[in-house]
Coordinates of C-alpha atoms in Angstrom, one line a residue:
M1 CA 1.8 16.7 8.9
E2 CA -1.9 17.5 9.0
L3 CA -4.2 14.7 7.9
R4 CA -7.5 15.4 6.2
A5 CA -10.2 13.0 7.4
I6 CA -13.8 11.9 6.7
I7 CA -16.1 9.8 8.8
V8 CA -18.6 7.5 7.1
E9 CA -20.8 6.0 9.8
D10 CA -24.6 5.6 9.9
E11 CA -25.0 5.9 13.7
A12 CA -25.0 9.5 14.9
N13 CA -23.7 8.5 18.4
S14 CA -20.8 6.7 16.9
R15 CA -19.9 9.6 14.7
E16 CA -20.1 11.9 17.7
I17 CA -17.7 9.7 19.8
L18 CA -15.2 9.4 17.0
R19 CA -15.3 13.1 16.3
S20 CA -14.7 13.8 20.0
Y21 CA -11.8 11.4 20.3
L22 CA -10.1 12.8 17.1
G23 CA -10.4 16.3 18.5
K24 CA -9.1 15.4 21.9
Y25 CA -6.5 12.8 21.4
C26 CA -5.3 12.9 17.7
E27 CA -3.3 16.1 16.9
G28 CA -3.1 17.3 13.4
V29 CA -6.4 15.8 12.1
Q30 CA -8.7 18.1 10.2
L31 CA -12.2 16.6 9.9
L32 CA -13.6 17.6 6.5
G33 CA -17.1 16.1 6.9
E34 CA -19.3 13.2 8.0
A35 CA -21.6 10.9 6.1
A36 CA -24.4 8.6 7.2
N37 CA -24.5 6.3 4.2
I38 CA -22.5 5.1 1.2
E39 CA -23.8 7.6 -1.2
Q40 CA -23.0 10.6 1.0
G41 CA -19.6 9.1 1.8
L42 CA -18.7 8.7 -1.9
A43 CA -19.8 12.3 -2.6
L44 CA -17.6 13.6 0.3
I45 CA -14.6 11.6 -0.7
Q46 CA -14.8 12.8 -4.4
K47 CA -15.3 16.4 -3.3
H48 CA -12.5 16.6 -0.7
T49 CA -9.8 14.0 -1.6
P50 CA -9.1 13.1 2.1
D51 CA -6.0 11.4 3.5
I52 CA -8.0 9.1 5.8
V53 CA -11.5 7.7 5.7
F54 CA -12.9 6.3 9.0
L55 CA -15.4 3.7 7.7
D56 CA -18.0 1.6 9.3
V57 CA -18.8 -1.7 7.6
E58 CA -22.6 -2.1 7.8
M59 CA -24.7 0.8 6.7
P60 CA -28.0 1.4 4.9
F61 CA -28.1 0.8 1.2
G62 CA -24.7 -1.0 1.0
N63 CA -21.6 -1.6 3.0
A64 CA -18.1 -0.3 3.3
F65 CA -16.8 -2.6 0.6
D66 CA -19.4 -1.4 -1.9
L67 CA -18.0 2.1 -1.4
L68 CA -14.3 1.1 -1.8
D69 CA -15.2 -0.9 -4.9
Q70 CA -16.4 2.3 -6.5
L71 CA -13.0 3.9 -5.9
P72 CA -10.4 1.5 -7.4
E73 CA -7.7 4.2 -7.7
R74 CA -8.2 5.8 -4.3
S75 CA -5.3 7.8 -2.7
F76 CA -6.7 7.8 0.9
E77 CA -6.0 5.3 3.6
T78 CA -8.9 3.4 5.2
I79 CA -9.4 2.9 8.9
F80 CA -12.3 0.5 9.6
V81 CA -14.3 1.2 12.7
T82 CA -16.8 -1.5 13.4
A83 CA -18.4 -3.7 16.1
Y84 CA -17.9 -6.8 13.9
N85 CA -14.6 -8.7 13.8
Q86 CA -15.7 -11.1 11.0
Y87 CA -14.9 -8.4 8.4
A88 CA -11.2 -8.2 9.2
M89 CA -10.2 -10.4 6.3
D90 CA -12.3 -8.5 3.8
A91 CA -10.8 -5.3 5.2
L92 CA -7.3 -6.7 4.6
N93 CA -8.2 -7.7 1.0
H94 CA -9.4 -4.1 0.5
H95 CA -6.0 -2.8 1.8
A96 CA -7.2 -1.2 5.0
A97 CA -4.6 0.6 7.0
Y98 CA -6.1 -0.3 10.3
Y99 CA -9.1 -2.2 11.8
L100 CA -10.6 -0.7 15.0
M101 CA -13.2 -2.5 17.0
K102 CA -16.1 -0.7 18.8
P103 CA -16.1 0.5 21.5
I104 CA -13.1 2.5 20.3
N105 CA -9.9 2.1 22.3
I106 CA -8.2 5.6 22.4
D107 CA -4.7 4.2 22.3
E108 CA -5.5 2.1 19.3
L109 CA -7.1 5.1 17.6
V110 CA -4.0 7.2 18.1
K111 CA -1.8 4.3 16.9
A112 CA -4.0 4.0 13.7
V113 CA -3.8 7.7 13.0
E114 CA 0.0 7.8 13.5
Y115 CA 0.4 4.8 11.2
V116 CA -1.4 6.6 8.4
R117 CA 0.5 9.8 9.1
A118 CA 3.8 7.9 8.7
I119 CA 2.7 6.5 5.3
K120 CA 1.5 9.9 4.1
E121 CA 4.7 11.6 5.2
K122 CA 6.8 9.1 3.3
E123 CA 4.6 9.5 0.2
S124 CA 4.9 13.3 0.4
A125 CA 8.7 13.2 0.8
L126 CA 9.0 10.9 -2.2
E127 CA 6.5 12.4 -4.5
G128 CA 8.3 13.7 -7.6
Q129 CA 11.7 13.4 -6.2
V130 CA 14.7 11.6 -7.8
L131 CA 15.6 8.6 -5.6
K132 CA 18.5 7.2 -7.4
T133 CA 21.0 9.1 -5.2
K134 CA 19.9 7.2 -2.1
P135 CA 22.7 5.0 -0.8
I136 CA 21.1 1.7 -1.9
K137 CA 23.1 -0.7 -4.0
A138 CA 22.6 -4.4 -4.8
E139 CA 26.0 -6.1 -4.8
G140 CA 26.4 -9.9 -5.1
K141 CA 25.7 -12.8 -7.5
I142 CA 22.9 -15.2 -8.0
T143 CA 22.7 -18.4 -9.9
L144 CA 19.8 -19.0 -12.3
P145 CA 18.9 -22.7 -12.9
Q146 CA 18.7 -23.6 -16.6
Q147 CA 18.1 -26.9 -18.5
D148 CA 21.7 -27.3 -19.3
G149 CA 23.1 -26.1 -15.9
F150 CA 23.0 -22.6 -14.4
Q151 CA 23.9 -19.0 -15.2
I152 CA 25.6 -16.7 -12.8
L153 CA 24.2 -13.2 -12.7
D154 CA 25.3 -10.0 -10.9
V155 CA 22.4 -9.1 -8.7
G156 CA 22.9 -5.4 -9.5
D157 CA 22.1 -6.1 -13.2
I158 CA 18.5 -7.0 -12.4
F159 CA 16.0 -4.2 -12.8
F160 CA 13.0 -6.3 -11.8
C161 CA 11.4 -9.7 -11.8
K162 CA 7.9 -10.5 -13.0
A163 CA 5.8 -13.5 -12.2
D164 CA 4.5 -15.7 -15.0
D165 CA 2.7 -18.6 -13.3
N166 CA 5.4 -21.0 -12.2
Y167 CA 8.0 -19.1 -14.2
T168 CA 9.8 -15.8 -13.5
E169 CA 10.8 -13.2 -16.1
I170 CA 14.0 -11.5 -15.1
Y171 CA 14.5 -8.1 -16.7
L172 CA 18.0 -6.8 -17.3
E173 CA 18.9 -3.6 -19.1
K174 CA 18.7 -5.0 -22.6
K175 CA 17.3 -8.5 -22.3
K176 CA 14.9 -10.8 -20.4
I177 CA 15.7 -14.2 -18.9
V178 CA 12.9 -16.7 -18.2
V179 CA 13.5 -19.1 -15.4
S180 CA 11.4 -22.1 -14.3
K181 CA 11.1 -20.9 -10.7
T182 CA 8.3 -18.9 -9.0
L183 CA 8.6 -15.3 -8.0
K184 CA 8.5 -16.4 -4.4
Y185 CA 11.7 -18.4 -5.0
F186 CA 13.5 -15.2 -6.2
E187 CA 12.0 -13.2 -3.4
D188 CA 13.6 -15.5 -0.9
A189 CA 16.9 -15.8 -2.8
L190 CA 17.2 -12.0 -3.1
Q191 CA 16.2 -11.3 0.5
P192 CA 19.7 -10.2 1.5
Y193 CA 19.7 -7.5 -1.1
P194 CA 17.5 -4.4 -1.6
F195 CA 14.7 -6.0 -3.5
A196 CA 11.1 -5.2 -2.6
R197 CA 8.0 -7.2 -3.4
I198 CA 5.8 -4.3 -4.6
H199 CA 3.0 -6.3 -6.2
K200 CA 1.9 -10.0 -6.5
S201 CA 3.6 -9.9 -9.9
Y202 CA 6.7 -7.7 -9.3
L203 CA 9.9 -7.9 -7.3
V204 CA 11.9 -4.7 -7.9
N205 CA 15.5 -3.7 -7.4
V206 CA 15.1 -0.7 -5.2
A207 CA 18.5 0.7 -6.4
E208 CA 16.9 1.2 -9.8
V209 CA 13.9 3.2 -8.5
V210 CA 14.1 6.8 -9.6
K211 CA 10.6 8.0 -8.9
Y212 CA 7.5 7.1 -6.8
K213 CA 4.0 8.2 -7.9
K214 CA 1.3 8.4 -5.3
G215 CA -2.0 6.4 -5.5
K216 CA -3.9 3.7 -3.6
G217 CA -0.7 1.8 -4.0
G218 CA 1.0 4.1 -6.5
S219 CA 3.7 3.1 -8.9
V220 CA 7.4 3.3 -9.3
I221 CA 9.5 4.4 -12.3
L222 CA 12.8 2.7 -12.8
S223 CA 16.0 4.1 -14.3
N224 CA 15.2 2.4 -17.6
G225 CA 11.9 4.2 -17.8
K226 CA 9.7 1.2 -16.9
E227 CA 6.7 2.0 -14.7
L228 CA 5.4 -0.7 -12.4
S229 CA 2.3 -0.7 -10.2
V230 CA 2.6 -1.0 -6.4
S231 CA -0.1 -2.9 -4.5
A232 CA -1.6 -0.9 -1.6
S233 CA -0.7 -3.7 0.7
K234 CA 3.0 -3.5 -0.4
K235 CA 3.4 0.2 -0.3
A236 CA 4.7 0.4 3.3
E237 CA 7.4 -2.1 2.5
L238 CA 8.6 -0.2 -0.5
L239 CA 8.6 3.2 1.3
S240 CA 10.6 1.7 4.2
Y241 CA 13.6 1.7 1.9
F242 CA 13.5 5.5 1.7
Q243 CA 13.1 6.5 5.3

């Protein structure tokens, strides 16, 4: 799969090095353009809709995070390329695919590109396809603690779980059950079964996913028609169920 890329970097020498490394060592990467500041980078991204943006952090008239904040629904993956390691946590919070330190290590660059390629290939394979036919099924039982005891529930009857502070809403086909446990509790309890944490608020039964829609994180549509958002940081975990 060919990847369409943009470089946003204020130093001409750094752009030249990265351009050279991509051409020599990273097969299947088409460089669409280069930008020296945030404004130019934003214009290039909006014009070309790339798969990857190689992004320096510190630039004139703003930084990388200012650019990303202007693109809340971005569909591209971000690979940070910077001389500063103190931005790693901010990069993680902005759902970066990879964080490369300058001077660029060629092996790490290749690894970063292939990581993004794997994500994009999975997205492409799943886009618009019906997934219900995949051999994924949740079989088993779980107990739900209640004030007067507990309720036994077939795991396969759960469509998804939704966080509500220290409570969890469990959605079945025709009703909702509220349990005084956190979503993390159910994430652990359902770990043996095909349930994916797709968002800080959602734990979904992968067997009920019938469609995936691309985006920064994207979204899933369940067999009951419910559409749930997928966090960018959780996308890879979800897609791993459909390799």
